[in-house]
Short mmCIF file of C-alpha atoms in Angstrom, two decimals:
data_model
loop_
_atom_site.label_atom_id
_atom_site.label_comp_id
_atom_site.label_asym_id
_atom_site.label_seq_id
_atom_site.Cartn_x
_atom_site.Cartn_y
_atom_site.Cartn_z
CA GLU A 988 13.36 -1.43 -10.28
CA VAL A 989 9.17 -1.80 -11.67
CA VAL A 990 8.25 1.76 -12.51
CA LEU A 991 4.33 2.19 -12.75
CA THR A 992 2.85 5.52 -15.04
CA GLN A 993 -0.66 5.71 -14.43
CA ALA A 994 -2.72 7.95 -16.83
CA PRO A 995 -4.12 10.94 -16.94
CA GLY A 996 -2.69 13.02 -14.10
CA THR A 997 -6.14 13.83 -13.62
CA LEU A 998 -9.37 12.88 -15.27
CA SER A 999 -12.46 15.48 -14.84
CA LEU A 1000 -15.97 13.63 -14.59
CA SER A 1001 -19.61 14.10 -13.81
CA PRO A 1002 -21.30 11.75 -11.74
CA GLY A 1003 -23.25 8.75 -13.81
CA GLN A 1004 -19.98 9.20 -16.35
CA ARG A 1005 -17.74 6.09 -16.55
CA ALA A 1006 -13.99 6.46 -15.66
CA THR A 1007 -11.12 4.39 -17.19
CA LEU A 1008 -7.95 4.42 -15.99
CA SER A 1009 -4.37 3.46 -17.13
CA CYS A 1010 -1.02 1.74 -15.13
CA ARG A 1011 1.60 1.25 -17.44
CA ALA A 1012 4.41 -0.81 -15.79
CA SER A 1013 7.95 -0.45 -17.38
CA GLN A 1014 8.29 -4.11 -17.63
CA ASP A 1015 5.85 -7.29 -17.82
CA ILE A 1016 4.53 -8.26 -14.71
CA THR A 1017 2.44 -11.14 -15.78
CA SER A 1018 -1.35 -11.10 -15.50
CA ARG A 1019 -0.77 -11.48 -11.40
CA TYR A 1020 0.39 -9.18 -9.83
CA LEU A 1021 -1.35 -5.65 -9.50
CA ALA A 1022 -3.48 -4.17 -7.32
CA TRP A 1023 -5.97 -1.23 -6.92
CA TYR A 1024 -5.77 1.37 -4.23
CA GLN A 1025 -8.53 4.60 -4.19
CA GLN A 1026 -7.29 7.11 -1.49
CA ARG A 1027 -10.22 9.96 -0.32
CA VAL A 1028 -8.95 13.52 1.08
CA GLY A 1029 -7.82 12.27 4.73
CA GLN A 1030 -7.50 8.68 4.95
CA ALA A 1031 -5.70 6.00 4.16
CA PRO A 1032 -5.86 4.43 0.61
CA ARG A 1033 -8.27 1.15 0.13
CA LEU A 1034 -7.68 -2.08 -1.32
CA LEU A 1035 -11.00 -2.18 -4.65
CA ILE A 1036 -8.99 -4.62 -6.73
CA HIS A 1037 -5.97 -7.42 -6.89
CA GLY A 1038 -4.83 -10.16 -8.94
CA VAL A 1039 -5.33 -7.54 -12.01
CA SER A 1040 -9.49 -8.24 -12.05
CA ASN A 1041 -10.59 -9.24 -8.56
CA ARG A 1042 -12.45 -7.02 -6.37
CA ALA A 1043 -11.99 -6.65 -3.41
CA THR A 1044 -14.76 -7.51 -0.24
CA GLY A 1045 -16.98 -5.05 0.31
CA ILE A 1046 -16.19 -3.80 -3.13
CA PRO A 1047 -18.90 -1.92 -5.78
CA ASP A 1048 -19.23 -3.99 -8.91
CA ARG A 1049 -19.05 -0.56 -10.97
CA PHE A 1050 -15.25 -1.29 -10.40
CA SER A 1051 -13.61 -3.37 -12.60
CA GLY A 1052 -9.99 -4.87 -13.10
CA GLY A 1053 -8.02 -6.20 -16.41
CA GLY A 1054 -4.82 -5.84 -18.67
CA SER A 1055 -2.20 -8.25 -18.96
CA GLY A 1056 1.86 -8.17 -19.27
CA THR A 1057 2.41 -4.55 -19.19
CA ASP A 1058 -1.19 -2.42 -20.09
CA PHE A 1059 -3.86 -2.54 -17.40
CA THR A 1060 -6.73 -0.34 -16.71
CA LEU A 1061 -9.19 0.46 -13.24
CA THR A 1062 -12.76 1.13 -15.14
CA ILE A 1063 -15.44 3.28 -13.00
CA SER A 1064 -18.69 2.03 -14.78
CA ARG A 1065 -21.01 4.48 -13.64
CA LEU A 1066 -19.41 7.35 -10.61
CA GLU A 1067 -20.88 8.34 -7.44
CA PRO A 1068 -19.94 11.01 -5.72
CA GLU A 1069 -17.70 9.04 -3.58
CA ASP A 1070 -16.02 7.80 -5.67
CA PHE A 1071 -13.98 11.53 -6.73
CA ALA A 1072 -10.49 10.28 -5.03
CA VAL A 1073 -6.67 9.47 -6.14
CA TYR A 1074 -6.20 6.49 -7.58
CA TYR A 1075 -3.23 4.45 -7.40
CA CYS A 1076 -2.18 0.86 -9.20
CA GLN A 1077 0.28 -1.21 -7.42
CA GLN A 1078 3.02 -3.80 -8.45
CA HIS A 1079 4.08 -6.98 -6.46
CA HIS A 1080 6.06 -9.42 -9.58
CA ILE A 1081 9.09 -7.70 -9.11
CA SER A 1082 9.87 -5.78 -5.04
CA LEU A 1083 6.77 -3.77 -5.19
CA SER A 1084 6.85 0.14 -6.28
CA PHE A 1085 3.20 1.91 -6.62
CA GLY A 1086 2.27 4.62 -9.48
CA GLY A 1087 2.30 7.67 -9.27
CA GLY A 1088 -1.98 7.82 -9.16
CA THR A 1089 -4.49 9.18 -10.81
CA LYS A 1090 -7.08 11.90 -9.59
CA VAL A 1091 -10.47 11.21 -10.77
CA GLU A 1092 -12.22 15.22 -9.53
CA ILE A 1093 -15.32 16.55 -10.75
CA LYS A 1094 -15.96 18.75 -13.38
CA GLN B 1050 -14.01 -6.80 11.87
CA LEU B 1051 -9.83 -6.63 11.53
CA GLN B 1052 -8.48 -3.46 12.53
CA LEU B 1053 -4.78 -1.89 13.23
CA HIS B 1054 -3.93 0.68 14.85
CA GLY B 1055 -1.05 3.17 14.40
CA SER B 1056 1.22 5.72 17.14
CA GLY B 1057 4.09 6.67 17.64
CA PRO B 1058 5.69 10.43 17.60
CA GLY B 1059 4.21 13.21 15.52
CA LEU B 1060 8.43 15.00 15.80
CA VAL B 1061 11.34 13.77 15.89
CA LYS B 1062 14.67 15.25 15.30
CA PRO B 1063 17.05 14.92 12.58
CA SER B 1064 19.64 11.54 12.63
CA GLU B 1065 17.70 10.31 15.48
CA THR B 1066 15.32 6.97 14.64
CA LEU B 1067 11.83 7.04 14.63
CA SER B 1068 9.79 4.68 16.13
CA LEU B 1069 6.35 3.31 15.60
CA THR B 1070 3.96 0.58 16.80
CA CYS B 1071 0.50 -0.73 15.20
CA THR B 1072 -1.34 -2.41 17.00
CA VAL B 1073 -4.07 -5.40 15.28
CA SER B 1074 -7.35 -6.09 16.68
CA GLY B 1075 -9.88 -8.27 15.59
CA GLY B 1076 -7.55 -11.17 14.42
CA SER B 1077 -4.81 -13.18 15.02
CA MET B 1078 -1.62 -12.06 13.18
CA ASN B 1079 -0.80 -15.38 13.32
CA ILE B 1080 -1.65 -16.48 10.04
CA ASP B 1081 -0.22 -18.20 6.92
CA ASN B 1082 0.16 -15.73 3.72
CA ILE B 1083 -0.33 -12.90 6.12
CA TYR B 1084 2.61 -10.24 6.65
CA TRP B 1085 2.17 -6.78 8.51
CA GLY B 1086 3.86 -3.93 7.28
CA TRP B 1087 4.49 -0.14 6.73
CA ILE B 1088 4.11 2.03 3.94
CA ARG B 1089 4.41 5.46 3.69
CA GLN B 1090 3.05 9.18 1.49
CA SER B 1091 5.48 12.64 2.27
CA PRO B 1092 2.92 15.42 1.92
CA GLY B 1093 1.01 15.76 -1.12
CA GLU B 1094 3.06 13.01 -2.61
CA GLY B 1095 2.82 9.38 -3.45
CA LEU B 1096 3.16 5.63 -2.31
CA GLN B 1097 6.80 4.30 -1.16
CA TRP B 1098 6.74 1.06 0.72
CA LEU B 1099 8.94 0.13 2.78
CA GLY B 1100 8.72 -4.00 4.03
CA ALA B 1101 7.34 -6.49 6.15
CA VAL B 1102 7.05 -8.63 8.50
CA PHE B 1103 5.92 -11.67 9.20
CA HIS B 1104 4.83 -13.64 12.34
CA ASP B 1105 7.92 -15.69 12.48
CA GLY B 1106 9.53 -12.63 12.14
CA SER B 1107 11.06 -13.27 8.97
CA ALA B 1108 11.47 -9.41 7.32
CA TYR B 1109 11.09 -7.65 3.70
CA TYR B 1110 12.43 -4.41 2.76
CA ASN B 1111 12.59 -2.23 0.78
CA PRO B 1112 15.81 -2.24 -1.34
CA SER B 1113 15.93 1.98 -0.87
CA LEU B 1114 15.60 1.69 2.44
CA LYS B 1115 17.06 -1.75 3.85
CA SER B 1116 20.49 0.04 5.28
CA ARG B 1117 18.01 2.16 7.99
CA VAL B 1118 15.04 0.50 8.85
CA VAL B 1119 14.30 -2.77 10.68
CA MET B 1120 10.79 -4.18 11.46
CA ALA B 1121 10.33 -6.20 13.51
CA VAL B 1122 6.59 -8.68 15.49
CA ASP B 1123 5.10 -9.61 19.06
CA THR B 1124 2.37 -11.59 18.29
CA SER B 1125 1.68 -11.93 22.02
CA ARG B 1126 0.81 -8.23 22.37
CA ASN B 1127 -0.78 -8.26 18.54
CA GLN B 1128 1.79 -6.21 17.71
CA PHE B 1129 4.41 -4.82 14.64
CA SER B 1130 7.25 -2.13 14.52
CA LEU B 1131 9.40 -0.09 12.38
CA LYS B 1132 12.07 1.06 12.99
CA LEU B 1133 13.66 4.04 10.87
CA ASN B 1134 16.70 5.80 11.87
CA SER B 1135 18.90 8.50 10.49
CA LEU B 1136 15.98 10.65 9.43
CA THR B 1137 16.16 13.76 7.24
CA ALA B 1138 13.70 15.85 6.85
CA ALA B 1139 12.83 14.29 3.78
CA ASP B 1140 11.89 10.96 6.59
CA THR B 1141 8.84 13.48 7.04
CA SER B 1142 5.73 11.61 6.03
CA THR B 1143 2.34 9.86 6.70
CA TYR B 1144 3.00 6.27 8.38
CA PHE B 1145 0.60 3.51 7.40
CA CYS B 1146 0.33 0.48 8.86
CA ALA B 1147 -1.31 -2.41 7.38
CA ARG B 1148 -2.57 -6.03 6.66
CA HIS B 1149 -0.53 -7.59 3.80
CA ALA B 1150 -1.62 -10.84 2.20
CA GLY B 1151 1.13 -12.48 -0.46
CA TYR B 1152 3.59 -14.78 -0.07
CA GLY B 1153 7.82 -14.70 0.85
CA ASP B 1154 10.88 -16.63 0.92
CA PRO B 1155 13.58 -16.02 2.96
CA TYR B 1156 16.01 -17.67 1.41
CA LEU B 1157 15.00 -16.31 -1.65
CA ASN B 1158 14.46 -12.85 -0.14
CA TYR B 1159 11.91 -13.01 -2.53
CA PHE B 1160 8.44 -11.96 -1.77
CA SER B 1161 5.43 -10.71 -2.95
CA PHE B 1162 2.34 -8.64 -1.75
CA TYR B 1163 -0.43 -5.93 -1.78
CA MET B 1164 -2.04 -4.93 1.30
CA ASP B 1165 -5.65 -5.86 1.77
CA VAL B 1166 -5.82 -3.72 5.61
CA TRP B 1167 -4.84 -0.41 6.51
CA GLY B 1168 -4.33 1.58 9.70
CA GLU B 1169 -5.54 5.11 10.22
CA GLY B 1170 -2.13 7.18 8.76
CA THR B 1171 0.62 8.11 11.74
CA THR B 1172 1.93 11.99 11.09
CA VAL B 1173 5.49 12.07 11.73
CA THR B 1174 7.52 15.48 11.56
CA VAL B 1175 11.03 15.06 11.21
CA SER B 1176 12.86 18.84 12.58
CA SER B 1177 14.85 20.22 15.03
#
């Protein structure tokens, strides 16, 4: 089983600031099989990034993903009010699993 | 615009079987490299993938729940379903149906999916 560890658990930032979220896998998941999701309060998750760095349809370019092997990042270049939410990474190289999430909250 | 809408009972008793249905609108279910599945989220917790099914009925399950889960598809009604048996309080969750993009090989039991369209979620409580 691949365990995904997300850090930090909570990120306190102000609108306009840059957010960098980490996702570390317990084993190599290559450079293809990682996705990121955003979940706002009371809503279903929404796909942001697939294939490590490919933005899903309609996702603004302030969201970007990168990494390979075991270390991956999601970057939000300038936080907008609607970006304050919980973010999950998900791997699909060996079965399928999610990270525990990072909450991005308003400072 | 593709939409998914889950439905089912909000309250079920321990030891019983949960049955949920997801109705797909605004698009076809019969597409290569598209699967249909379920993810759940316990109150205040993270996400757990349950499984997915192809339009030909081939299914892939989370190994930790495989003995309790059955998924099926009915493309004539644009629906797919989840059955989860032997319920306990630990199964109390919000259940999301979602379209899965990716690939599955039923002979190798290999699969690789991410979820690109989600339904709004159905809250299920297991309690007597």
